[in-house]
mmCIF file of C-alpha atoms in Angstrom:
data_model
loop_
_atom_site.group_PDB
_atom_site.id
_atom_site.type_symbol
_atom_site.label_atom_id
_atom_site.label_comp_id
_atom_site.label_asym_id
_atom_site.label_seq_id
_atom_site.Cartn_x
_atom_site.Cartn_y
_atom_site.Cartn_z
ATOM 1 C CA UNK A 1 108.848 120.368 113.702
ATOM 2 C CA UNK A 2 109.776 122.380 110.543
ATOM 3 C CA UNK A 3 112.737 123.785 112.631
ATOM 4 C CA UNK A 4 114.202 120.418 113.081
ATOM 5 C CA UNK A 5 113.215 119.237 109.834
ATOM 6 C CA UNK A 6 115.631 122.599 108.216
ATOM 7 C CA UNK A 7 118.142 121.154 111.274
ATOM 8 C CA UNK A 8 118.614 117.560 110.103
ATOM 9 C CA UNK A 9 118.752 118.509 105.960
ATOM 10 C CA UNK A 10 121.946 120.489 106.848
ATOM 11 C CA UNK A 11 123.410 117.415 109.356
ATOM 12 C CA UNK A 12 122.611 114.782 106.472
ATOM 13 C CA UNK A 13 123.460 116.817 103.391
ATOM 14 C CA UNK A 14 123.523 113.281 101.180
ATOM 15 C CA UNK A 15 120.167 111.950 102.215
ATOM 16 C CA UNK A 16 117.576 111.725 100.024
ATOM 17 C CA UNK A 17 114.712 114.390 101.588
ATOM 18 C CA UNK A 18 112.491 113.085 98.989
ATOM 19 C CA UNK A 19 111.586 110.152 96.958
ATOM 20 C CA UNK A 20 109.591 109.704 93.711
ATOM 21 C CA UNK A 21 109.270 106.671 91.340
ATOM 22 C CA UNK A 22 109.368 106.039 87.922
ATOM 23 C CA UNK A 23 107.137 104.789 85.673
ATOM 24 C CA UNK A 24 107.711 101.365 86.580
ATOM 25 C CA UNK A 25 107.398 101.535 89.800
ATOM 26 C CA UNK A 26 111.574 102.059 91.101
ATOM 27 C CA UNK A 27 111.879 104.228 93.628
ATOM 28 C CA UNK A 28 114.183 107.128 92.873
ATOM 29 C CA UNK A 29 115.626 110.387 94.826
ATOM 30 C CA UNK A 30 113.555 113.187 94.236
ATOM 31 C CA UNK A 31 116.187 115.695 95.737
ATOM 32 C CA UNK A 32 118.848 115.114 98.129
ATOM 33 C CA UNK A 33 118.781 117.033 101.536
ATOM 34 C CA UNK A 34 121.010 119.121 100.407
ATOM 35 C CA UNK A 35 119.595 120.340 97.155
ATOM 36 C CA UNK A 36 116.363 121.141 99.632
ATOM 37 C CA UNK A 37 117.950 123.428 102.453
ATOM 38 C CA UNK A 38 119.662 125.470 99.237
ATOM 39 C CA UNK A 39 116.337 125.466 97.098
ATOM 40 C CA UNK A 40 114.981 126.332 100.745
ATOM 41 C CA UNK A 41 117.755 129.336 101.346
ATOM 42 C CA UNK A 42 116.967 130.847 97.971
ATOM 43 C CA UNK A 43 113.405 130.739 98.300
ATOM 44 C CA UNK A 44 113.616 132.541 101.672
ATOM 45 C CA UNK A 45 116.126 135.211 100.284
ATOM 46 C CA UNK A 46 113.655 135.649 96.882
ATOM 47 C CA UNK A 47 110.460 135.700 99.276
ATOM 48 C CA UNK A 48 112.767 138.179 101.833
ATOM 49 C CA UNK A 49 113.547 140.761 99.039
ATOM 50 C CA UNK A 50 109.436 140.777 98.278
ATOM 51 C CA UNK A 51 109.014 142.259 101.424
ATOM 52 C CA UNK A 52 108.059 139.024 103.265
ATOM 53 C CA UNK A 53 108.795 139.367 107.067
ATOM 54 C CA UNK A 54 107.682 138.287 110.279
ATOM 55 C CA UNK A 55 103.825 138.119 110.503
ATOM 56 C CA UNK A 56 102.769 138.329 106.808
ATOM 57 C CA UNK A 57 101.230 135.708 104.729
ATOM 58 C CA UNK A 58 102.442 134.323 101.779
ATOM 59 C CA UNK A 59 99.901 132.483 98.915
ATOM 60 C CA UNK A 60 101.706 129.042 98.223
ATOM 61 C CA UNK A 61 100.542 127.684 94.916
ATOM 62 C CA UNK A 62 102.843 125.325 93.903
ATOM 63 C CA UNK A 63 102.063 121.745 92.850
ATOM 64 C CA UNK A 64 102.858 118.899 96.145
ATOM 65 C CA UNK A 65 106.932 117.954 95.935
ATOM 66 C CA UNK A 66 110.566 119.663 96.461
ATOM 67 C CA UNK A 67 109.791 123.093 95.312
ATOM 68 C CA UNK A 68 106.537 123.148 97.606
ATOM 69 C CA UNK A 69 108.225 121.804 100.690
ATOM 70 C CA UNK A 70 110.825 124.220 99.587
ATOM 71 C CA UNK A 71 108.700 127.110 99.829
ATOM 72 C CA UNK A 72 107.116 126.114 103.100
ATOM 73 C CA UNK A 73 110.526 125.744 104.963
ATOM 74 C CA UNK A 74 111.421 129.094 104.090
ATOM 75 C CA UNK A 75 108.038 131.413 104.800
ATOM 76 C CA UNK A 76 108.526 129.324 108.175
ATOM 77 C CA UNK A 77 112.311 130.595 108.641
ATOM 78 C CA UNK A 78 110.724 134.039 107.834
ATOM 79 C CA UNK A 79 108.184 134.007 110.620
ATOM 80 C CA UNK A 80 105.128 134.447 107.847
ATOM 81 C CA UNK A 81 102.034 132.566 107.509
ATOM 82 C CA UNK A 82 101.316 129.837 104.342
ATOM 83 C CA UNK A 83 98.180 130.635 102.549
ATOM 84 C CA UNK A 84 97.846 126.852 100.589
ATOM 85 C CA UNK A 85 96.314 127.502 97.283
ATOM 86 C CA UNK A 86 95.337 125.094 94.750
ATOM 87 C CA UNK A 87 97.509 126.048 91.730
ATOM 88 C CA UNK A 88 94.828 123.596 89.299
#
């Protein structure tokens, strides 16, 4: 599933990937698709030059939102395993 999520952010590049609101309640683009398969490619690359590869596993702690999803697309393109930790 995560493979054709990464897929359809590069085929719909204007899409928003997520949405947030505002304080009143209007719904507003949290980050296009886009801005997630880049945040995405640079987390893999950062992760990657750590010594990341194939097999390991990676502790997430990272609050729920683009950076998070972020992070979990790439240790997926890396092969690794997510360790979920509660940042709080």
């Amino acid at each position: 599933m995560l493979d054709a999520l990464a897929g359809a952010l590069r085929r719909h590049p204007g899409r928003p990937a997520v949405l947030g609101t505002t304080r009143n309640g209007a719904v507003r683009t949290g980050i296009t698709c886009a801005d997630l398969a880049d945040l995405a490619d640079r987390c893999a690359a950062a992760l990657h030059a750590r010594g990341v590869a194939r097999g390991g596993t990676v502790g997430v702690a990272v609050r729920p939102g683009p950076r998070a999803l972020a992070v979990m697309l790439a240790v997926h393109r890396l092969g690794a395993r997510a360790a979920v930790l509660d940042p709080g």
